[in-house]
mmCIF file of C-alpha atoms in Angstrom:
data_model
loop_
_atom_site.group_PDB
_atom_site.id
_atom_site.type_symbol
_atom_site.label_atom_id
_atom_site.label_comp_id
_atom_site.label_asym_id
_atom_site.label_seq_id
_atom_site.Cartn_x
_atom_site.Cartn_y
_atom_site.Cartn_z
ATOM 1 C CA MET A 1 17.171 -16.079 -2.384
ATOM 2 C CA TYR A 2 17.816 -13.340 0.130
ATOM 3 C CA ARG A 3 19.493 -14.458 3.342
ATOM 4 C CA GLY A 4 17.894 -17.879 3.024
ATOM 5 C CA ASN A 5 14.427 -16.549 2.141
ATOM 6 C CA ALA A 6 12.633 -17.050 -1.160
ATOM 7 C CA VAL A 7 11.628 -13.604 -2.397
ATOM 8 C CA GLY A 8 8.676 -12.943 -4.677
ATOM 9 C CA VAL A 9 7.899 -9.558 -6.208
ATOM 10 C CA VAL A 10 4.408 -8.499 -7.299
ATOM 11 C CA VAL A 11 4.315 -5.821 -10.010
ATOM 12 C CA PRO A 12 0.777 -4.486 -10.597
ATOM 13 C CA ALA A 13 0.518 -2.566 -13.856
ATOM 14 C CA TYR A 14 -2.177 -0.630 -15.652
ATOM 15 C CA ASP A 15 -1.337 1.415 -18.757
ATOM 16 C CA GLU A 16 2.381 1.438 -17.892
ATOM 17 C CA ALA A 17 3.808 0.506 -21.305
ATOM 18 C CA ARG A 18 6.527 3.160 -20.984
ATOM 19 C CA PHE A 19 7.825 1.988 -17.615
ATOM 20 C CA VAL A 20 6.968 -1.618 -16.752
ATOM 21 C CA GLY A 21 9.702 -3.069 -18.971
ATOM 22 C CA GLY A 22 12.314 -1.132 -17.018
ATOM 23 C CA VAL A 23 10.913 -2.484 -13.749
ATOM 24 C CA ILE A 24 11.265 -6.059 -15.017
ATOM 25 C CA ASP A 25 14.775 -5.478 -16.370
ATOM 26 C CA THR A 26 16.109 -4.000 -13.112
ATOM 27 C CA LEU A 27 14.797 -6.572 -10.636
ATOM 28 C CA PRO A 28 17.562 -7.423 -8.132
ATOM 29 C CA ALA A 29 19.373 -10.717 -8.718
ATOM 30 C CA PHE A 30 18.162 -12.162 -5.400
ATOM 31 C CA VAL A 31 14.502 -12.058 -6.494
ATOM 32 C CA ASP A 32 13.363 -15.638 -7.048
ATOM 33 C CA ARG A 33 10.165 -14.917 -8.915
ATOM 34 C CA ALA A 34 8.273 -11.850 -10.119
ATOM 35 C CA TYR A 35 4.548 -11.800 -10.831
ATOM 36 C CA VAL A 36 3.800 -8.986 -13.260
ATOM 37 C CA VAL A 37 0.037 -8.480 -13.277
ATOM 38 C CA ASP A 38 -1.523 -6.519 -16.128
ATOM 39 C CA ASP A 39 -4.899 -5.279 -14.923
ATOM 40 C CA ARG A 40 -6.281 -5.376 -18.476
ATOM 41 C CA SER A 41 -4.463 -2.287 -19.716
ATOM 42 C CA THR A 42 -5.716 -0.313 -22.682
ATOM 43 C CA ASP A 43 -2.272 0.472 -24.105
ATOM 44 C CA GLY A 44 0.621 -1.846 -25.012
ATOM 45 C CA THR A 45 1.460 -2.826 -21.422
ATOM 46 C CA TRP A 46 0.726 -6.533 -21.924
ATOM 47 C CA GLU A 47 2.946 -6.815 -24.995
ATOM 48 C CA VAL A 48 5.792 -5.053 -23.157
ATOM 49 C CA ILE A 49 5.402 -7.358 -20.156
ATOM 50 C CA ARG A 50 5.542 -10.470 -22.330
ATOM 51 C CA ARG A 51 8.545 -9.225 -24.260
ATOM 52 C CA HIS A 52 10.635 -8.306 -21.228
ATOM 53 C CA ALA A 53 9.528 -11.382 -19.281
ATOM 54 C CA ALA A 54 10.720 -13.585 -22.143
ATOM 55 C CA ARG A 55 14.113 -11.887 -22.152
ATOM 56 C CA ALA A 56 14.448 -12.205 -18.387
ATOM 57 C CA ASN A 57 13.503 -15.874 -18.472
ATOM 58 C CA GLU A 58 16.056 -16.549 -21.204
ATOM 59 C CA ARG A 59 18.814 -15.020 -19.077
ATOM 60 C CA VAL A 60 17.952 -16.745 -15.806
ATOM 61 C CA ALA A 61 16.678 -20.300 -15.496
ATOM 62 C CA ALA A 62 14.198 -20.352 -12.624
ATOM 63 C CA PRO A 63 13.915 -23.497 -10.467
ATOM 64 C CA VAL A 64 11.127 -25.891 -11.328
ATOM 65 C CA VAL A 65 8.258 -25.575 -8.843
ATOM 66 C CA ALA A 66 5.912 -28.455 -8.053
ATOM 67 C CA ALA A 67 2.416 -27.856 -9.347
ATOM 68 C CA ALA A 68 -0.774 -28.500 -7.381
ATOM 69 C CA ASP A 69 -1.694 -31.456 -9.602
ATOM 70 C CA GLY A 70 1.575 -33.247 -8.848
ATOM 71 C CA GLY A 71 3.228 -32.233 -12.109
ATOM 72 C CA ALA A 72 5.810 -29.512 -12.676
ATOM 73 C CA SER A 73 5.313 -25.839 -13.312
ATOM 74 C CA LEU A 74 7.521 -24.503 -16.115
ATOM 75 C CA ASP A 75 7.001 -20.866 -15.189
ATOM 76 C CA GLY A 76 10.100 -18.756 -15.532
ATOM 77 C CA ARG A 77 11.542 -16.253 -13.117
ATOM 78 C CA VAL A 78 9.146 -13.603 -14.411
ATOM 79 C CA VAL A 79 5.511 -14.728 -14.592
ATOM 80 C CA PRO A 80 3.226 -12.591 -16.786
ATOM 81 C CA ILE A 81 -0.383 -12.579 -15.577
ATOM 82 C CA ARG A 82 -3.267 -10.759 -17.200
ATOM 83 C CA HIS A 83 -6.684 -10.077 -15.734
ATOM 84 C CA ALA A 84 -9.560 -10.909 -18.051
ATOM 85 C CA VAL A 85 -11.210 -7.619 -17.018
ATOM 86 C CA ASN A 86 -9.977 -4.503 -15.247
ATOM 87 C CA ARG A 87 -10.423 -5.097 -11.510
ATOM 88 C CA GLY A 88 -8.315 -2.449 -9.745
ATOM 89 C CA ARG A 89 -4.844 -2.101 -8.280
ATOM 90 C CA GLY A 90 -5.728 -3.938 -5.104
ATOM 91 C CA ALA A 91 -7.101 -6.874 -7.061
ATOM 92 C CA ALA A 92 -3.883 -7.026 -9.100
ATOM 93 C CA VAL A 93 -1.791 -7.133 -5.923
ATOM 94 C CA LYS A 94 -4.011 -9.847 -4.454
ATOM 95 C CA THR A 95 -3.593 -11.928 -7.608
ATOM 96 C CA GLY A 96 0.174 -11.671 -7.210
ATOM 97 C CA TYR A 97 0.003 -12.443 -3.496
ATOM 98 C CA GLU A 98 -2.004 -15.595 -4.139
ATOM 99 C CA ARG A 99 0.471 -16.830 -6.738
ATOM 100 C CA ALA A 100 3.427 -16.062 -4.481
ATOM 101 C CA LEU A 101 1.894 -18.039 -1.613
ATOM 102 C CA ALA A 102 1.124 -20.946 -3.955
ATOM 103 C CA ASP A 103 4.755 -20.950 -5.137
ATOM 104 C CA GLY A 104 6.124 -21.031 -1.585
ATOM 105 C CA MET A 105 7.684 -17.565 -1.383
ATOM 106 C CA ASP A 106 8.802 -16.556 2.116
ATOM 107 C CA VAL A 107 8.709 -12.775 1.610
ATOM 108 C CA VAL A 108 6.603 -10.922 -0.948
ATOM 109 C CA VAL A 109 7.494 -7.417 -2.140
ATOM 110 C CA VAL A 110 5.225 -5.083 -4.114
ATOM 111 C CA MET A 111 6.739 -2.706 -6.676
ATOM 112 C CA ASP A 112 4.443 -0.686 -8.910
ATOM 113 C CA GLY A 113 4.909 -0.887 -12.651
ATOM 114 C CA ASP A 114 5.491 2.876 -13.054
ATOM 115 C CA GLY A 115 9.231 2.847 -12.367
ATOM 116 C CA GLN A 116 9.007 5.050 -9.268
ATOM 117 C CA MET A 117 10.412 2.459 -6.866
ATOM 118 C CA ASP A 118 14.190 2.118 -6.742
ATOM 119 C CA PRO A 119 15.155 -1.586 -6.900
ATOM 120 C CA ASP A 120 18.477 -0.832 -5.206
ATOM 121 C CA ILE A 121 16.762 -0.143 -1.856
ATOM 122 C CA MET A 122 14.742 -3.359 -1.872
ATOM 123 C CA PRO A 123 17.028 -4.961 0.778
ATOM 124 C CA ALA A 124 16.134 -2.136 3.190
ATOM 125 C CA ILE A 125 12.422 -2.809 2.572
ATOM 126 C CA ILE A 126 12.843 -6.564 3.101
ATOM 127 C CA ASP A 127 15.225 -6.558 6.085
ATOM 128 C CA PRO A 128 12.677 -5.856 8.867
ATOM 129 C CA VAL A 129 10.619 -8.845 7.683
ATOM 130 C CA VAL A 130 13.599 -11.168 7.150
ATOM 131 C CA ASP A 131 15.040 -10.217 10.547
ATOM 132 C CA GLY A 132 11.740 -11.144 12.188
ATOM 133 C CA ASP A 133 11.260 -7.642 13.601
ATOM 134 C CA ALA A 134 8.129 -6.966 11.534
ATOM 135 C CA ASP A 135 5.458 -8.829 9.612
ATOM 136 C CA TYR A 136 4.968 -6.006 7.113
ATOM 137 C CA ALA A 137 7.226 -3.162 6.004
ATOM 138 C CA VAL A 138 6.312 -0.035 4.062
ATOM 139 C CA GLY A 139 8.533 2.627 2.561
ATOM 140 C CA ASP A 140 8.267 6.090 4.096
ATOM 141 C CA ARG A 141 8.861 8.996 1.696
ATOM 142 C CA LEU A 142 7.911 11.533 4.383
ATOM 143 C CA ALA A 143 10.499 10.522 6.972
ATOM 144 C CA ALA A 144 12.498 13.729 6.567
ATOM 145 C CA ARG A 145 11.698 17.123 5.110
ATOM 146 C CA ASP A 146 14.265 16.961 2.313
ATOM 147 C CA THR A 147 12.893 13.630 1.067
ATOM 148 C CA ARG A 148 9.627 15.341 0.125
ATOM 149 C CA ARG A 149 11.202 17.554 -2.521
ATOM 150 C CA GLY A 150 10.587 15.040 -5.292
ATOM 151 C CA MET A 151 6.881 14.730 -4.518
ATOM 152 C CA PRO A 152 4.420 16.999 -6.378
ATOM 153 C CA PRO A 153 2.720 19.455 -3.932
ATOM 154 C CA TRP A 154 -0.822 18.205 -4.541
ATOM 155 C CA ARG A 155 0.258 14.595 -4.049
ATOM 156 C CA LEU A 156 2.146 15.560 -0.889
ATOM 157 C CA PHE A 157 -0.956 17.285 0.521
ATOM 158 C CA GLY A 158 -3.115 14.274 -0.324
ATOM 159 C CA ASN A 159 -0.645 11.902 1.315
ATOM 160 C CA LEU A 160 -0.524 13.968 4.508
ATOM 161 C CA LEU A 161 -4.325 14.114 4.716
ATOM 162 C CA LEU A 162 -4.800 10.419 4.054
ATOM 163 C CA SER A 163 -1.965 9.589 6.428
ATOM 164 C CA GLY A 164 -3.868 11.210 9.308
ATOM 165 C CA LEU A 165 -7.100 9.417 8.447
ATOM 166 C CA THR A 166 -5.296 6.085 8.050
ATOM 167 C CA ARG A 167 -3.577 6.444 11.415
ATOM 168 C CA ILE A 168 -6.932 6.816 13.127
ATOM 169 C CA ALA A 169 -8.559 4.000 11.182
ATOM 170 C CA SER A 170 -5.705 1.493 11.375
ATOM 171 C CA GLY A 171 -4.236 2.096 14.819
ATOM 172 C CA TYR A 172 -0.720 2.319 13.360
ATOM 173 C CA TRP A 173 0.009 5.810 14.618
ATOM 174 C CA HIS A 174 3.620 5.779 13.395
ATOM 175 C CA ILE A 175 2.649 5.410 9.727
ATOM 176 C CA ARG A 176 3.486 8.588 7.800
ATOM 177 C CA ASP A 177 3.128 7.381 4.211
ATOM 178 C CA PRO A 178 0.335 4.786 3.915
ATOM 179 C CA GLN A 179 -0.102 5.513 0.187
ATOM 180 C CA ASN A 180 3.396 4.223 -0.555
ATOM 181 C CA GLY A 181 3.068 0.977 -2.507
ATOM 182 C CA TYR A 182 6.672 -0.154 -1.929
ATOM 183 C CA THR A 183 6.056 -2.848 0.675
ATOM 184 C CA ALA A 184 7.210 -6.254 1.901
ATOM 185 C CA VAL A 185 5.206 -8.829 3.833
ATOM 186 C CA SER A 186 5.921 -12.256 5.269
ATOM 187 C CA ALA A 187 4.148 -15.274 3.837
ATOM 188 C CA ASP A 188 2.980 -16.168 7.354
ATOM 189 C CA ALA A 189 1.209 -12.812 7.726
ATOM 190 C CA LEU A 190 -0.334 -13.082 4.260
ATOM 191 C CA SER A 191 -1.674 -16.545 4.941
ATOM 192 C CA GLU A 192 -3.662 -15.228 7.917
ATOM 193 C CA LEU A 193 -5.485 -12.560 5.929
ATOM 194 C CA GLU A 194 -8.860 -12.994 4.256
ATOM 195 C CA PHE A 195 -8.162 -11.827 0.715
ATOM 196 C CA ASP A 196 -11.859 -11.704 -0.152
ATOM 197 C CA ARG A 197 -12.489 -8.889 2.319
ATOM 198 C CA LEU A 198 -9.571 -6.745 1.107
ATOM 199 C CA TYR A 199 -10.412 -3.741 -1.079
ATOM 200 C CA ASP A 200 -9.788 -4.081 -4.831
ATOM 201 C CA GLN A 201 -9.122 -0.444 -5.743
ATOM 202 C CA TYR A 202 -6.494 2.169 -4.824
ATOM 203 C CA GLY A 203 -7.558 2.127 -1.168
ATOM 204 C CA PHE A 204 -6.139 -1.396 -0.880
ATOM 205 C CA LEU A 205 -3.034 -0.220 0.992
ATOM 206 C CA ASN A 206 -5.063 1.564 3.669
ATOM 207 C CA ASP A 207 -7.517 -1.306 3.991
ATOM 208 C CA LEU A 208 -4.656 -3.794 4.302
ATOM 209 C CA LEU A 209 -3.185 -1.872 7.237
ATOM 210 C CA VAL A 210 -6.479 -2.073 9.134
ATOM 211 C CA ASN A 211 -6.665 -5.816 8.514
ATOM 212 C CA LEU A 212 -3.065 -6.258 9.661
ATOM 213 C CA ASN A 213 -3.830 -4.381 12.880
ATOM 214 C CA VAL A 214 -6.841 -6.548 13.647
ATOM 215 C CA ALA A 215 -4.594 -9.583 13.071
ATOM 216 C CA GLY A 216 -2.037 -8.123 15.517
ATOM 217 C CA LYS A 217 0.798 -7.789 12.988
ATOM 218 C CA ARG A 218 3.888 -5.646 13.499
ATOM 219 C CA VAL A 219 4.443 -2.961 10.854
ATOM 220 C CA ALA A 220 7.772 -1.291 10.092
ATOM 221 C CA THR A 221 8.347 2.014 8.314
ATOM 222 C CA VAL A 222 11.493 2.271 6.176
ATOM 223 C CA PRO A 223 12.732 5.804 5.343
ATOM 224 C CA MET A 224 13.218 6.264 1.595
ATOM 225 C CA ARG A 225 13.218 9.075 -0.941
ATOM 226 C CA ALA A 226 10.398 10.078 -3.244
ATOM 227 C CA ARG A 227 11.139 9.620 -6.927
ATOM 228 C CA TYR A 228 8.870 11.003 -9.625
ATOM 229 C CA GLY A 229 9.316 11.422 -13.357
ATOM 230 C CA ASP A 230 6.846 12.144 -16.135
ATOM 231 C CA GLU A 231 4.481 9.308 -15.284
ATOM 232 C CA GLU A 232 0.832 10.157 -14.670
ATOM 233 C CA SER A 233 -1.081 9.084 -11.602
ATOM 234 C CA GLY A 234 -4.112 6.904 -12.229
ATOM 235 C CA ILE A 235 -5.872 8.302 -9.163
ATOM 236 C CA ARG A 236 -8.837 10.636 -9.632
ATOM 237 C CA TYR A 237 -8.842 12.616 -6.394
ATOM 238 C CA SER A 238 -12.420 13.859 -6.832
ATOM 239 C CA THR A 239 -13.693 10.315 -6.350
ATOM 240 C CA PHE A 240 -10.713 8.759 -4.566
ATOM 241 C CA VAL A 241 -10.698 10.932 -1.427
ATOM 242 C CA PRO A 242 -14.452 10.642 -0.641
ATOM 243 C CA GLY A 243 -14.458 6.929 -1.454
ATOM 244 C CA LEU A 244 -11.387 6.222 0.651
ATOM 245 C CA SER A 245 -12.728 8.318 3.530
ATOM 246 C CA PHE A 246 -15.874 6.184 3.630
ATOM 247 C CA LEU A 247 -13.770 3.018 3.434
ATOM 248 C CA LEU A 248 -11.598 4.176 6.339
ATOM 249 C CA LEU A 249 -14.658 5.043 8.428
ATOM 250 C CA ARG A 250 -16.054 1.578 7.840
ATOM 251 C CA ASP A 251 -12.692 -0.015 8.629
ATOM 252 C CA PHE A 252 -12.306 2.107 11.768
ATOM 253 C CA LEU A 253 -15.669 1.004 13.154
ATOM 254 C CA TRP A 254 -14.867 -2.619 12.322
ATOM 255 C CA ARG A 255 -11.489 -2.405 14.079
ATOM 256 C CA LEU A 256 -13.050 -0.809 17.167
ATOM 257 C CA ARG A 257 -15.631 -3.585 17.365
ATOM 258 C CA VAL A 258 -13.135 -6.427 16.958
ATOM 259 C CA ARG A 259 -10.326 -4.976 19.081
ATOM 260 C CA TYR A 260 -12.225 -3.090 21.771
ATOM 261 C CA LEU A 261 -15.825 -4.339 22.020
ATOM 262 C CA ASP A 262 -15.965 -8.078 21.373
ATOM 263 C CA GLY A 263 -14.487 -8.864 24.787
ATOM 264 C CA GLY A 264 -16.375 -6.134 26.638
ATOM 265 C CA VAL A 265 -16.320 -2.343 26.472
ATOM 266 C CA HIS A 266 -12.718 -1.126 26.364
ATOM 267 C CA PRO A 267 -11.859 2.443 27.470
ATOM 268 C CA VAL A 268 -10.726 3.278 23.918
ATOM 269 C CA ALA A 269 -14.182 2.537 22.516
ATOM 270 C CA ALA A 270 -15.879 4.347 25.401
ATOM 271 C CA LEU A 271 -13.785 7.488 24.921
ATOM 272 C CA TYR A 272 -14.365 7.527 21.162
ATOM 273 C CA ALA A 273 -18.136 7.218 21.735
ATOM 274 C CA LEU A 274 -18.116 9.966 24.374
ATOM 275 C CA GLY A 275 -16.102 12.214 22.074
ATOM 276 C CA VAL A 276 -18.484 11.826 19.149
ATOM 277 C CA VAL A 277 -21.539 12.408 21.371
ATOM 278 C CA GLY A 278 -19.936 15.493 22.932
ATOM 279 C CA LEU A 279 -19.075 17.021 19.578
ATOM 280 C CA LEU A 280 -22.508 16.370 18.104
ATOM 281 C CA ALA A 281 -24.298 17.706 21.173
ATOM 282 C CA GLY A 282 -22.135 20.806 21.244
ATOM 283 C CA ALA A 283 -22.617 21.442 17.546
ATOM 284 C CA LEU A 284 -26.391 21.065 17.716
ATOM 285 C CA ARG A 285 -26.685 23.356 20.737
ATOM 286 C CA LEU A 286 -24.396 25.894 19.106
ATOM 287 C CA VAL A 287 -26.441 25.997 15.912
ATOM 288 C CA GLY A 288 -29.680 26.251 17.872
ATOM 289 C CA GLY A 289 -28.328 29.052 20.054
ATOM 290 C CA VAL A 290 -27.076 31.145 17.151
ATOM 291 C CA ALA A 291 -30.328 30.787 15.250
ATOM 292 C CA SER A 292 -32.475 31.616 18.266
ATOM 293 C CA LYS A 293 -33.563 35.160 19.142
ATOM 294 C CA ASN A 294 -34.031 34.153 22.756
ATOM 295 C CA ARG A 295 -31.311 35.623 24.990
ATOM 296 C CA ALA A 296 -31.444 32.670 27.349
ATOM 297 C CA ASN A 297 -30.696 30.331 24.463
ATOM 298 C CA ARG A 298 -27.854 32.572 23.393
ATOM 299 C CA ARG A 299 -26.394 32.353 26.888
ATOM 300 C CA SER A 300 -26.350 28.564 26.455
ATOM 301 C CA LEU A 301 -23.613 28.993 23.870
ATOM 302 C CA ALA A 302 -21.101 28.643 26.675
ATOM 303 C CA GLY A 303 -22.590 25.247 27.486
ATOM 304 C CA SER A 304 -22.391 24.287 23.823
ATOM 305 C CA LEU A 305 -18.717 25.125 23.710
ATOM 306 C CA ALA A 306 -18.144 23.166 26.907
ATOM 307 C CA SER A 307 -19.785 20.097 25.351
ATOM 308 C CA ALA A 308 -17.697 20.463 22.212
ATOM 309 C CA LEU A 309 -14.494 20.822 24.218
ATOM 310 C CA THR A 310 -15.393 17.743 26.237
ATOM 311 C CA GLY A 311 -15.877 15.876 22.989
ATOM 312 C CA VAL A 312 -12.523 17.018 21.631
ATOM 313 C CA GLY A 313 -10.799 16.052 24.868
ATOM 314 C CA SER A 314 -12.415 12.610 24.842
ATOM 315 C CA LEU A 315 -11.373 12.005 21.239
ATOM 316 C CA GLY A 316 -7.824 13.081 22.057
ATOM 317 C CA GLY A 317 -7.769 10.716 25.026
ATOM 318 C CA ALA A 318 -9.095 7.868 22.886
ATOM 319 C CA MET A 319 -6.392 8.421 20.260
ATOM 320 C CA LEU A 320 -3.655 8.576 22.881
ATOM 321 C CA LEU A 321 -4.840 5.387 24.549
ATOM 322 C CA ASP A 322 -5.253 3.654 21.182
ATOM 323 C CA SER A 323 -1.695 4.625 20.292
ATOM 324 C CA ARG A 324 -0.396 3.098 23.521
ATOM 325 C CA GLU A 325 -2.394 -0.090 22.959
ATOM 326 C CA ASN A 326 -0.719 -0.483 19.556
ATOM 327 C CA GLU A 327 2.798 0.491 20.571
ATOM 328 C CA ARG A 328 3.864 -3.173 20.512
ATOM 329 C CA LEU A 329 3.027 -3.312 16.796
ATOM 330 C CA ARG A 330 5.260 -0.344 15.958
ATOM 331 C CA VAL A 331 8.652 -0.943 14.320
ATOM 332 C CA GLU A 332 11.084 1.757 13.202
ATOM 333 C CA ALA A 333 13.405 0.243 10.598
ATOM 334 C CA GLU A 334 16.859 1.289 9.473
ATOM 335 C CA PRO A 335 16.856 3.546 6.395
ATOM 336 C CA SER A 336 18.476 2.547 3.133
ATOM 337 C CA ALA A 337 22.073 3.545 2.427
ATOM 338 C CA SER A 338 20.928 6.044 -0.216
ATOM 339 C CA PHE A 339 18.651 7.726 2.319
ATOM 340 C CA GLU A 340 21.514 8.145 4.781
ATOM 341 C CA ARG A 341 23.786 9.553 2.078
ATOM 342 C CA GLY A 342 21.178 12.178 1.242
ATOM 343 C CA ALA A 343 20.833 11.071 -2.365
ATOM 344 C CA PRO A 344 18.719 13.388 -4.524
ATOM 345 C CA SER A 345 15.125 12.384 -5.173
ATOM 346 C CA ASP A 346 15.514 12.356 -8.954
ATOM 347 C CA ALA A 347 13.164 10.340 -11.088
ATOM 348 C CA ARG A 348 14.401 6.897 -11.871
ATOM 349 C CA PRO A 349 14.940 6.401 -15.618
ATOM 350 C CA ALA A 350 12.715 3.774 -17.157
ATOM 351 C CA ARG A 351 15.637 1.631 -18.229
ATOM 352 C CA GLY A 352 14.505 -0.821 -20.846
ATOM 353 C CA GLY A 353 10.960 0.416 -20.408
ATOM 354 C CA GLY A 354 9.968 0.529 -24.032
ATOM 355 C CA GLY A 355 6.460 1.274 -25.205
ATOM 356 C CA ALA A 356 4.208 -0.818 -27.357
ATOM 357 C CA GLY A 357 6.085 0.387 -30.406
ATOM 358 C CA GLU A 358 9.488 -0.706 -29.129
ATOM 359 C CA GLY A 359 11.325 -2.074 -32.149
ATOM 360 C CA ASP A 360 13.143 -5.255 -31.175
ATOM 361 C CA GLU A 361 12.595 -8.271 -33.380
ATOM 362 C CA ARG A 362 14.418 -10.538 -30.985
ATOM 363 C CA GLY A 363 12.071 -9.504 -28.195
ATOM 364 C CA GLU A 364 9.026 -10.041 -30.408
ATOM 365 C CA ARG A 365 10.158 -13.568 -31.299
ATOM 366 C CA ALA A 366 10.968 -14.383 -27.678
ATOM 367 C CA SER A 367 7.571 -13.233 -26.475
ATOM 368 C CA ASP A 368 5.924 -15.911 -28.585
ATOM 369 C CA GLY A 369 7.179 -18.476 -26.105
ATOM 370 C CA VAL A 370 5.458 -16.872 -23.132
ATOM 371 C CA THR A 371 2.121 -18.357 -22.229
ATOM 372 C CA GLU A 372 -0.529 -15.753 -21.483
ATOM 373 C CA ARG A 373 -2.339 -16.238 -18.180
ATOM 374 C CA ASP A 374 -5.836 -14.798 -18.132
ATOM 375 C CA VAL A 375 -7.310 -14.459 -14.660
ATOM 376 C CA ALA A 376 -11.092 -14.260 -14.786
ATOM 377 C CA GLY A 377 -12.635 -11.294 -13.041
ATOM 378 C CA SER A 378 -14.768 -12.030 -10.050
#
């Protein structure tokens, strides 16, 4: 329990045999239940999860939770879950969310299984939700310039690009680090979301923000430091960026319709439409004027530029007005103590991580008592 709230932690993992054990071993004592979801890994991740879950459950006796059929659930503090087929990071998080809601958790945290997320700052991630200031909180590795030192340059560039696109699509203009998976959400906010419409792949975090905005939920950003080691990202940028861009465009149009068109034409929607029309008209006239040998058409280039500038101005006005409309959903949270101290952004050691070949006979015997949960792919 954390300040009277039952805390669940979802740990999605795919091919994280070297790190996921350390994540399980270093869960804060106040965590009531952890749902470690193996998205059908191809390495020894599942064996490591079972081994470390068994050890954790031997050390701490979790309370018995009433089951849906009226009986009792004998799940321990750490619940190993395995997808029957690989379904994506978002699907793994949704599986954990569903279990956490079923078990009556009040706040649900997500920590990836790669060991990048410092368990010591979890209170700072949870506090905005527990205090009632926000419905959802997300760590912000880009809050200050020196916190970016631990982030690889290519990943930093990708985060900055996707941050801008996500701001436009979601309406949360204060979000700097939407790709950060260290998050906390209230059970009340989760229960209002339609899980079936949430994206199953790496774009889940961005898609979730759009859905939270449509639901009118307050989102807090919590300054934290980037921590990277020798883990490898599972994201393929050549397919991820185009795919996520299309997803954000779709989400943006859906949010505009629900927030600004269903009750009549709102100025935000009108300005966005005017901006797009102005840019397209200006671009078409500009291309036609350059290609033409007619001097009169060339003189129309000034008109083309005027149309384009009108479009840019309209888009800027739409973004400004959209930002003001969503100001009530903006929450700036207090940073963690380590952030304020200026702690270095060193990689967190995978304490107790252990790969598939980890030699521990006691752990092997203990894992035999853990029941495997296969979740069928949809």
